[in-house]
CSV table of C-alpha atoms in Angstrom, one decimal:
chain,number,residue,atom,x,y,z
W,100,MET,CA,0.3,0.1,0.3
W,101,GLN,CA,1.2,3.9,-0.8
W,102,GLN,CA,2.0,5.2,1.8
W,103,LYS,CA,0.4,8.3,2.6
W,104,ALA,CA,0.9,11.7,3.3
W,105,ILE,CA,-0.9,15.4,4.9
W,106,LEU,CA,-1.1,18.7,4.1
W,107,ILE,CA,-0.2,21.0,7.2
W,108,LEU,CA,-1.1,24.2,7.1
W,109,GLY,CA,1.7,26.3,8.7
W,110,GLY,CA,5.6,25.4,10.0
W,111,SER,CA,5.8,27.3,13.5
W,112,ASN,CA,6.2,26.1,16.6
W,113,ASP,CA,2.7,25.6,16.8
W,114,GLN,CA,2.5,22.9,14.0
W,115,LEU,CA,6.0,20.9,15.1
W,116,PHE,CA,4.5,18.8,17.5
W,117,MET,CA,2.4,17.7,14.8
W,118,ILE,CA,5.2,17.5,12.1
W,119,ASP,CA,6.3,14.8,14.2
W,120,THR,CA,3.6,12.9,15.2
W,121,ALA,CA,2.8,12.5,11.8
W,122,GLN,CA,6.2,11.3,10.7
W,123,ARG,CA,6.0,9.1,14.2
W,124,MET,CA,2.9,7.9,12.8
W,125,GLY,CA,5.5,6.5,9.0
W,126,LEU,CA,3.9,9.3,7.5
W,127,ILE,CA,5.2,11.5,4.6
W,128,THR,CA,4.7,15.2,6.0
W,129,VAL,CA,4.0,18.1,3.6
W,130,VAL,CA,4.3,22.0,4.7
W,131,VAL,CA,3.1,24.7,3.8
W,132,ASP,CA,4.3,28.3,5.0
W,133,GLY,CA,4.0,32.2,3.7
W,134,ASN,CA,8.2,32.4,6.1
W,135,ASP,CA,10.5,30.5,4.9
W,136,LYS,CA,12.3,30.6,7.7
W,137,ALA,CA,9.5,28.9,9.1
W,138,PRO,CA,11.1,26.1,11.1
W,139,GLY,CA,8.8,23.0,10.1
W,140,LEU,CA,10.3,23.6,6.3
W,141,LEU,CA,13.2,22.3,7.1
W,142,VAL,CA,12.3,19.3,9.5
W,143,ALA,CA,9.4,18.6,6.9
W,144,ASP,CA,9.4,16.0,4.5
W,145,HIS,CA,8.2,18.1,1.5
W,146,ALA,CA,8.0,21.5,1.8
W,147,GLN,CA,7.5,25.2,-0.1
W,148,ALA,CA,6.8,28.7,1.0
W,149,ILE,CA,3.5,30.0,0.2
W,150,ASP,CA,0.9,32.2,2.0
W,151,PHE,CA,-1.3,28.6,3.0
W,152,SER,CA,-4.8,31.8,3.1
W,153,ASP,CA,-3.6,31.8,-1.0
W,154,THR,CA,-5.4,28.7,-0.9
W,155,GLN,CA,-5.1,27.9,-4.9
W,156,THR,CA,-1.9,29.2,-5.4
W,157,VAL,CA,-0.8,25.5,-2.2
W,158,ILE,CA,-4.1,23.4,-4.1
W,159,THR,CA,-1.7,24.2,-7.8
W,160,TYR,CA,1.6,22.4,-5.5
W,161,CYS,CA,-0.4,19.3,-3.7
W,162,GLN,CA,-1.3,18.9,-7.6
W,163,LEU,CA,2.0,19.5,-8.6
W,164,LEU,CA,3.0,16.4,-5.8
W,165,ILE,CA,-0.1,14.0,-6.4
W,166,LYS,CA,1.1,13.8,-10.4
W,167,GLN,CA,5.5,13.2,-9.1
W,168,GLY,CA,3.3,10.8,-6.9
W,169,VAL,CA,3.2,11.7,-3.7
W,170,HIS,CA,0.2,10.3,-1.7
W,171,LEU,CA,-2.0,12.9,-0.4
W,172,ALA,CA,-4.7,11.9,1.1
W,173,GLY,CA,-6.1,14.4,4.1
W,174,VAL,CA,-4.8,17.9,5.7
W,175,LEU,CA,-4.7,19.5,9.6
W,176,THR,CA,-3.8,22.2,11.0
W,177,MET,CA,-3.5,23.0,14.5
W,178,GLY,CA,-2.6,27.2,16.4
W,179,SER,CA,-4.0,28.7,13.8
W,180,ASP,CA,-8.0,29.9,13.7
W,181,VAL,CA,-8.2,28.6,9.7
W,182,PRO,CA,-10.3,26.2,9.3
W,183,HIS,CA,-12.4,27.7,5.9
W,184,LEU,CA,-8.7,27.5,4.6
W,185,LEU,CA,-8.9,23.4,5.7
W,186,ALA,CA,-12.5,23.3,4.4
W,187,LYS,CA,-11.8,24.9,0.5
W,188,ILE,CA,-8.9,22.8,0.4
W,189,ALA,CA,-10.5,19.3,1.3
W,190,GLN,CA,-13.8,19.7,-0.1
W,191,HIS,CA,-11.7,20.4,-2.8
W,192,PHE,CA,-9.6,16.9,-2.9
W,193,CYS,CA,-12.9,15.2,-1.7
W,194,TRP,CA,-11.4,15.2,2.3
W,195,VAL,CA,-12.8,14.5,5.4
W,196,ALA,CA,-12.9,18.8,7.1
W,197,PRO,CA,-15.1,20.7,9.0
W,198,SER,CA,-17.8,22.2,5.7
W,199,MET,CA,-17.2,24.7,4.6
W,200,GLN,CA,-21.0,26.8,6.3
W,201,THR,CA,-18.8,24.7,10.0
W,202,ALA,CA,-16.0,26.2,9.0
W,203,LYS,CA,-17.9,30.1,8.2
W,204,VAL,CA,-19.8,28.9,11.8
W,205,THR,CA,-17.0,29.0,14.0
W,206,THR,CA,-14.2,31.7,12.8
W,207,ASP,CA,-18.1,34.5,13.7
W,208,LYS,CA,-18.6,34.8,17.2
W,209,PHE,CA,-21.6,36.4,16.1
W,210,LEU,CA,-22.5,33.9,13.7
W,211,MET,CA,-22.2,31.5,16.8
W,212,LYS,CA,-23.5,32.8,19.3
W,213,VAL,CA,-27.1,32.7,16.8
W,214,LEU,CA,-26.9,29.7,15.7
W,215,PHE,CA,-26.8,27.4,19.7
W,216,SER,CA,-29.3,30.1,20.8
W,217,GLU,CA,-31.2,29.0,17.8
W,218,HIS,CA,-30.1,24.6,19.2
W,219,ASN,CA,-31.9,26.3,22.9
W,220,ILE,CA,-27.5,25.9,23.9
W,221,ALA,CA,-26.5,28.2,26.6
W,222,VAL,CA,-24.6,31.2,26.0
W,223,PRO,CA,-24.1,34.5,27.2
W,224,LYS,CA,-27.3,38.1,26.1
W,225,TYR,CA,-24.5,39.1,23.1
W,226,ALA,CA,-25.4,41.9,20.3
W,227,LEU,CA,-24.1,42.9,17.3
W,228,VAL,CA,-23.2,46.9,17.9
W,229,THR,CA,-22.6,49.8,15.1
W,230,ASN,CA,-21.2,52.5,18.2
W,231,ASN,CA,-20.9,53.4,21.4
W,232,GLU,CA,-24.9,54.0,22.6
W,233,GLU,CA,-26.2,50.5,21.2
W,234,ILE,CA,-22.9,49.4,23.7
W,235,LYS,CA,-25.6,51.3,26.9
W,236,GLN,CA,-28.4,50.3,25.4
W,237,GLN,CA,-28.3,46.4,26.3
W,238,TRP,CA,-26.1,47.0,28.6
W,239,ALA,CA,-28.9,48.6,29.8
W,240,ALA,CA,-31.1,46.0,28.8
W,241,TRP,CA,-29.6,43.2,30.8
W,242,GLU,CA,-29.0,45.1,33.6
W,243,CYS,CA,-25.5,42.9,34.2
W,244,SER,CA,-22.1,44.9,36.3
W,245,ARG,CA,-19.9,43.5,33.1
W,246,VAL,CA,-19.7,43.5,29.8
W,247,ILE,CA,-17.6,41.8,27.3
W,248,ILE,CA,-16.8,43.8,23.8
W,249,LYS,CA,-14.8,41.7,20.7
W,250,PRO,CA,-14.3,41.6,17.0
W,251,ILE,CA,-16.2,39.1,15.5
W,252,ASP,CA,-13.2,37.6,14.1
W,253,ALA,CA,-10.3,38.1,16.0
W,254,ALA,CA,-7.6,34.8,18.0
W,255,GLY,CA,-5.7,34.8,21.0
W,256,SER,CA,-8.5,37.2,22.8
W,257,ARG,CA,-7.1,40.2,20.5
W,258,GLY,CA,-9.0,43.0,20.0
W,259,VAL,CA,-11.4,41.9,23.6
W,260,SER,CA,-11.7,43.4,26.4
W,261,ILE,CA,-14.3,43.7,30.0
W,262,CYS,CA,-15.8,47.2,30.4
W,263,ARG,CA,-17.5,48.0,34.0
W,264,SER,CA,-17.2,52.2,33.5
W,265,LYS,CA,-19.9,53.5,30.7
W,266,ALA,CA,-17.4,55.6,30.3
W,267,ASP,CA,-14.7,52.9,29.0
W,268,ILE,CA,-18.1,52.2,26.5
W,269,SER,CA,-16.0,54.5,23.0
W,270,HIS,CA,-12.6,54.1,23.5
W,271,LEU,CA,-12.8,50.1,23.9
W,272,TYR,CA,-14.6,50.5,21.4
W,273,GLN,CA,-12.3,51.4,19.1
W,274,HIS,CA,-9.8,49.3,20.5
W,275,ALA,CA,-12.1,45.6,19.2
W,276,LEU,CA,-13.0,47.7,16.2
W,277,ARG,CA,-9.3,48.3,14.9
W,278,ASN,CA,-9.3,44.2,15.6
W,279,SER,CA,-11.8,43.2,13.6
W,280,LYS,CA,-11.0,42.0,10.1
W,281,SER,CA,-14.7,42.6,8.6
W,282,GLY,CA,-15.3,45.7,10.8
W,283,HIS,CA,-17.8,44.6,13.0
W,284,VAL,CA,-17.9,44.0,16.8
W,285,MET,CA,-20.4,42.5,18.9
W,286,VAL,CA,-20.6,42.8,22.8
W,287,GLU,CA,-22.1,40.5,25.1
W,288,GLU,CA,-23.2,40.0,29.6
W,289,TYR,CA,-19.7,38.9,31.6
W,290,ILE,CA,-20.9,36.1,33.1
W,291,GLU,CA,-19.1,34.9,36.4
W,292,GLY,CA,-17.5,31.4,37.0
W,293,ASP,CA,-15.0,28.4,36.4
W,294,GLN,CA,-13.7,29.5,33.3
W,295,ILE,CA,-12.8,25.5,31.6
W,296,SER,CA,-10.6,25.3,28.2
W,297,THR,CA,-12.0,21.9,26.4
W,298,GLU,CA,-10.5,19.5,23.0
W,299,SER,CA,-12.7,17.3,22.1
W,300,ILE,CA,-12.6,14.6,18.8
W,301,ILE,CA,-15.9,14.0,16.6
W,302,TYR,CA,-15.5,9.9,15.1
W,303,ARG,CA,-18.9,8.9,13.2
W,304,LYS,CA,-20.5,12.3,15.3
W,305,GLN,CA,-19.0,11.1,18.2
W,306,CYS,CA,-17.2,13.0,21.0
W,307,TYR,CA,-14.4,12.5,23.3
W,308,HIS,CA,-13.2,14.9,25.4
W,309,PRO,CA,-9.9,13.8,26.5
W,310,GLY,CA,-9.0,18.0,26.6
W,311,PHE,CA,-9.9,19.2,29.7
W,312,ALA,CA,-7.8,22.3,31.6
W,313,ASP,CA,-9.2,24.9,34.3
W,314,ARG,CA,-8.2,28.1,32.7
W,315,VAL,CA,-6.1,30.5,35.1
W,316,TYR,CA,-6.9,34.3,34.9
W,317,ASP,CA,-6.8,34.9,38.4
W,318,ASP,CA,-3.1,36.4,38.5
W,319,THR,CA,-4.0,39.3,35.9
W,320,PRO,CA,-5.8,41.8,37.1
W,321,HIS,CA,-3.4,44.4,36.2
W,322,PHE,CA,-4.1,43.5,32.9
W,323,HIS,CA,-8.0,44.8,33.1
W,324,PRO,CA,-9.9,46.3,30.8
W,325,TYR,CA,-7.7,43.3,28.6
W,326,ILE,CA,-8.7,39.9,29.3
W,327,MET,CA,-5.5,38.1,29.7
W,328,GLU,CA,-4.9,34.2,30.5
W,329,ASN,CA,-2.3,32.9,32.3
W,330,GLY,CA,-1.9,29.6,31.5
W,331,GLY,CA,-4.3,26.4,33.1
W,332,TRP,CA,-4.1,23.1,34.6
W,333,GLN,CA,-4.1,20.1,33.7
W,334,PRO,CA,-6.8,17.3,34.0
W,335,SER,CA,-9.7,20.8,35.4
W,336,SER,CA,-10.4,19.9,39.3
W,337,ILE,CA,-14.0,20.6,39.2
W,338,HIS,CA,-16.7,18.0,40.3
W,339,THR,CA,-17.2,15.2,37.9
W,340,GLY,CA,-20.8,16.5,37.5
W,341,LYS,CA,-20.2,19.9,36.9
W,342,ARG,CA,-17.6,17.7,34.5
W,343,GLN,CA,-20.2,15.6,32.5
W,344,GLU,CA,-22.8,18.3,32.3
W,345,ILE,CA,-20.0,20.6,30.0
W,346,CYS,CA,-19.0,17.8,28.2
W,347,GLN,CA,-22.8,17.4,27.5
W,348,LEU,CA,-22.5,20.7,25.9
W,349,ILE,CA,-20.6,20.1,23.9
W,350,ASP,CA,-22.0,16.5,22.5
W,351,ARG,CA,-25.2,19.2,21.5
W,352,VAL,CA,-22.3,22.2,20.2
W,353,ALA,CA,-20.3,19.0,18.5
W,354,LEU,CA,-24.2,18.8,16.9
W,355,ALA,CA,-26.1,21.9,15.8
W,356,LEU,CA,-22.3,22.1,14.5
W,357,ASN,CA,-23.0,19.2,12.5
W,358,LEU,CA,-19.5,18.7,12.8
W,359,GLU,CA,-19.6,14.9,12.1
W,360,ASN,CA,-15.6,13.6,12.0
W,361,GLY,CA,-13.0,16.2,13.2
W,362,VAL,CA,-11.9,18.5,16.8
W,363,LEU,CA,-13.5,21.1,18.4
W,364,LYS,CA,-11.9,24.0,20.7
W,365,GLY,CA,-13.8,24.7,23.3
W,366,ASP,CA,-13.8,27.4,26.3
W,367,ILE,CA,-16.5,26.9,28.7
W,368,VAL,CA,-17.5,28.7,31.5
W,369,TYR,CA,-19.5,27.6,34.9
W,370,SER,CA,-21.7,30.5,35.3
W,371,THR,CA,-22.8,31.1,38.6
W,372,LYS,CA,-25.2,33.3,38.5
W,373,TYR,CA,-27.3,30.9,35.7
W,374,LYS,CA,-26.1,27.5,37.3
W,375,GLN,CA,-24.7,26.0,34.1
W,376,PRO,CA,-22.6,25.9,31.9
W,377,MET,CA,-22.1,28.3,28.6
W,378,VAL,CA,-20.4,28.0,25.3
W,379,ILE,CA,-18.1,31.6,25.6
W,380,GLU,CA,-17.1,30.0,22.1
W,381,VAL,CA,-15.9,27.0,20.4
W,382,ALA,CA,-13.1,26.7,16.8
W,383,SER,CA,-13.1,23.4,15.1
W,384,ARG,CA,-9.5,23.4,14.8
W,385,LEU,CA,-6.3,21.9,17.8
W,386,SER,CA,-5.0,24.6,19.5
W,387,GLY,CA,-2.0,25.6,20.0
W,388,GLY,CA,0.8,24.6,21.8
W,389,ASP,CA,0.9,23.8,25.1
W,390,PHE,CA,-3.1,22.3,25.9
W,391,SER,CA,-3.0,19.8,22.8
W,392,ALA,CA,0.9,18.7,22.6
W,393,SER,CA,2.0,18.9,25.8
W,394,LEU,CA,-0.2,19.0,29.5
W,395,VAL,CA,-3.0,16.2,27.8
W,396,PRO,CA,0.1,14.3,26.4
W,397,LEU,CA,2.0,15.5,30.2
W,398,ALA,CA,-0.7,14.8,32.0
W,399,HIS,CA,-3.0,11.3,30.8
W,400,GLN,CA,0.0,10.4,28.2
W,401,ILE,CA,-2.5,10.5,25.2
W,402,ASN,CA,-2.1,12.1,21.8
W,403,TYR,CA,-5.0,12.9,20.3
W,404,ILE,CA,-3.3,14.7,17.4
W,405,LYS,CA,-2.7,11.1,16.1
W,406,THR,CA,-5.9,11.0,16.3
W,407,ALA,CA,-6.5,14.2,14.7
W,408,ILE,CA,-4.5,13.2,11.9
W,409,GLN,CA,-6.4,9.1,11.4
W,410,ILE,CA,-9.1,11.1,11.2
W,411,ALA,CA,-7.7,13.3,8.6
W,412,ILE,CA,-6.9,11.2,6.1
W,413,ASP,CA,-9.9,8.7,6.8
W,414,ASP,CA,-7.7,5.3,8.7
W,415,PRO,CA,-8.6,3.4,11.6
W,416,VAL,CA,-9.3,5.3,14.8
W,417,ASP,CA,-7.9,3.8,17.7
W,418,LEU,CA,-11.0,4.9,19.9
W,419,SER,CA,-9.1,3.0,23.4
W,420,GLU,CA,-5.6,5.9,22.9
W,421,LEU,CA,-7.6,8.5,24.1
W,422,THR,CA,-7.7,6.7,27.7
W,423,PRO,CA,-6.5,7.9,30.3
W,424,LYS,CA,-2.8,5.9,31.1
W,425,THR,CA,-1.8,7.7,33.4
W,426,SER,CA,-3.5,11.3,35.9
W,427,TYR,CA,0.0,14.0,37.0
W,428,ILE,CA,-0.7,17.2,37.7
W,429,VAL,CA,0.2,19.4,34.8
W,430,ALA,CA,0.4,23.2,35.0
W,431,ASN,CA,1.8,25.7,31.7
W,432,ARG,CA,2.3,29.1,32.9
W,433,TYR,CA,3.2,32.3,31.4
W,434,PHE,CA,5.8,35.4,31.9
W,435,PHE,CA,5.2,38.9,31.2
W,436,LEU,CA,7.0,42.3,30.9
W,437,PRO,CA,6.1,46.1,31.1
W,438,PRO,CA,7.3,47.2,27.3
W,439,GLY,CA,11.3,47.6,26.9
W,440,LYS,CA,14.6,46.6,26.2
W,441,LEU,CA,14.9,43.6,26.9
W,442,MET,CA,18.4,42.9,27.9
W,443,ALA,CA,18.9,39.8,29.6
W,444,ILE,CA,16.9,36.0,31.2
W,445,HIS,CA,18.5,35.3,34.2
W,446,GLY,CA,18.8,31.4,35.4
W,447,ILE,CA,17.7,29.9,32.6
W,448,GLU,CA,20.3,27.5,33.3
W,449,GLU,CA,19.5,27.0,37.2
W,450,ALA,CA,16.4,25.9,35.9
W,451,LYS,CA,17.3,23.9,33.5
W,452,LYS,CA,18.1,21.4,37.0
W,453,MET,CA,14.9,21.0,37.9
W,454,LYS,CA,13.6,17.3,37.4
W,455,ASN,CA,10.1,19.2,37.3
W,456,LEU,CA,10.7,21.1,34.5
W,457,LYS,CA,9.3,19.9,31.1
W,458,LYS,CA,9.0,23.4,28.8
W,459,LEU,CA,10.8,26.8,29.0
W,460,GLU,CA,10.1,28.3,26.0
W,461,PHE,CA,10.7,32.6,24.7
W,462,ASN,CA,9.1,34.9,22.8
W,463,TYR,CA,11.3,37.4,22.8
W,464,GLN,CA,15.9,37.4,22.3
W,465,ILE,CA,17.6,40.2,24.1
W,466,GLY,CA,17.6,43.4,22.3
W,467,ASP,CA,14.3,42.6,21.4
W,468,ASP,CA,12.0,45.7,22.3
W,469,ILE,CA,8.7,43.9,24.1
W,470,PRO,CA,5.9,46.2,23.9
W,471,VAL,CA,3.0,46.6,26.6
W,472,ILE,CA,0.7,43.8,26.7
W,473,ARG,CA,-2.3,43.3,25.2
W,474,ASN,CA,-3.3,39.9,24.2
W,475,HIS,CA,-2.3,36.4,24.4
W,476,GLY,CA,0.6,36.3,21.2
W,477,GLN,CA,2.4,39.9,22.6
W,478,ARG,CA,2.7,37.3,26.2
W,479,VAL,CA,7.1,37.6,26.7
W,480,GLY,CA,7.5,33.2,27.3
W,481,VAL,CA,6.1,29.9,28.7
W,482,PHE,CA,7.5,27.6,31.0
W,483,ILE,CA,5.9,24.1,32.0
W,484,VAL,CA,5.5,21.0,35.3
W,485,GLN,CA,4.2,18.1,36.4
W,486,GLY,CA,3.8,17.1,39.4
W,487,ASP,CA,1.6,14.7,41.7
W,488,THR,CA,-0.2,17.3,42.9
W,489,ARG,CA,-1.6,20.2,42.5
W,490,GLN,CA,0.3,22.4,45.3
W,491,GLN,CA,3.4,21.0,44.5
W,492,VAL,CA,3.0,22.1,40.8
W,493,ARG,CA,1.8,25.5,43.0
W,494,ASN,CA,4.8,24.9,45.0
W,495,LEU,CA,7.4,25.2,40.9
W,496,ILE,CA,5.4,27.8,39.4
W,497,GLU,CA,6.4,30.4,42.6
W,498,GLN,CA,10.1,28.6,42.2
W,499,LEU,CA,10.0,29.1,38.1
W,500,TYR,CA,8.7,32.9,38.7
W,501,GLN,CA,11.1,33.2,41.4
W,502,THR,CA,15.1,32.2,39.8
W,503,ILE,CA,14.1,32.9,36.1
W,504,THR,CA,13.9,37.0,36.4
W,505,PHE,CA,14.6,39.1,33.5
W,506,THR,CA,15.3,42.7,32.7
W,507,VAL,CA,14.7,45.2,30.5
W,508,ASP,CA,15.6,48.7,29.9
W,509,GLU,CA,18.9,48.2,33.1
W,510,VAL,CA,15.5,47.8,35.4
W,511,PRO,CA,15.0,44.3,37.1
W,512,CYS,CA,12.3,42.7,35.6
W,513,ASN,CA,10.1,39.2,37.4
W,514,GLY,CA,8.2,37.3,34.8
W,515,HIS,CA,4.8,36.8,37.8
W,516,PRO,CA,1.9,38.6,36.1
W,517,ARG,CA,1.0,39.6,40.0
W,518,TYR,CA,4.4,42.6,39.3
W,519,TYR,CA,3.3,43.6,35.8
W,520,ARG,CA,3.6,47.2,35.4
W,521,ILE,CA,3.3,49.8,33.1
W,522,ARG,CA,5.5,52.0,34.2
């Protein structure tokens, strides 16, 4: 039987785990990325520096490889919010992927809320708005203490803010507008409660939920009105009954989206006010970075990227591989620094001696200018630690934050978000 190949959109650090997983499965990897220095292009079996938003050029490249005998059988990505591009390419070759309609809904936060409301799926109160007055009117009608203002089509928290005062509406609306590709902004009720990140595998209309993590926001009050997460915990500490409710909610979401085979990333809040789980948003794609590539594999020895690849290339799926084999506690946390020139990073060698440290990575190099951090993509770095108990992992987190320190504009800095200040 001819060896299958998979097309992977993106060759950045976010896609390296997928490339490695596919190669370990014995697949040929084909990678496209508009950045000719993307690391994934160097390790792929076939690679081309193509901006994958240009789907026609990607399709032409794939057709050339197929003529050369490469048995391309599917397309996938992780960390890139491009299910519409996956759908378009897959549709051309009759590969497994979300439909164009599913991709459209899961990249438009307003359409998403409309669809879920039609299917009686719990979501915050929401509205599309075009000016400050409309935000004020919705806020007054909902009688809530806070609202979220955000673009309908941005990822990674870009343009998203929490509004506590009507005096802030104007500049937060403009912030959302600047980050919207379509020029559309929505407002929604702020929902208080435990926030959970989920990642689900959908196979033959059945949902499996290997990714289930608590999201950490308590560390980042200094970033308000901008919403900044500081990593998460895998597995979640939410009790079994609430977990079952969340899983049932995701099952209904997949059904509403007509998602029969693929993946579904969810941002869920268990509302203290409404006493039920509610959908903040979902994406018909794999999350980037740590969740699927590190947190779940380290906690449970589950690599569901392999399962997602099997689905994408229409191979048989072994669902037993989604069963946890271990129960470690794993957490990822981020470094946050004030704006300025990064002059030094201290403590790296000492930190690397810690056996429970599983990842330490920085997004800036010495000499780079650090901007005012306003979205997830601007965070300075990340680390991941693993342990047997939450308290052990909490201690490791504090130890890492004390061990790794920085110098910005000749000023010593600690990267913990509790110390974040704009000088």
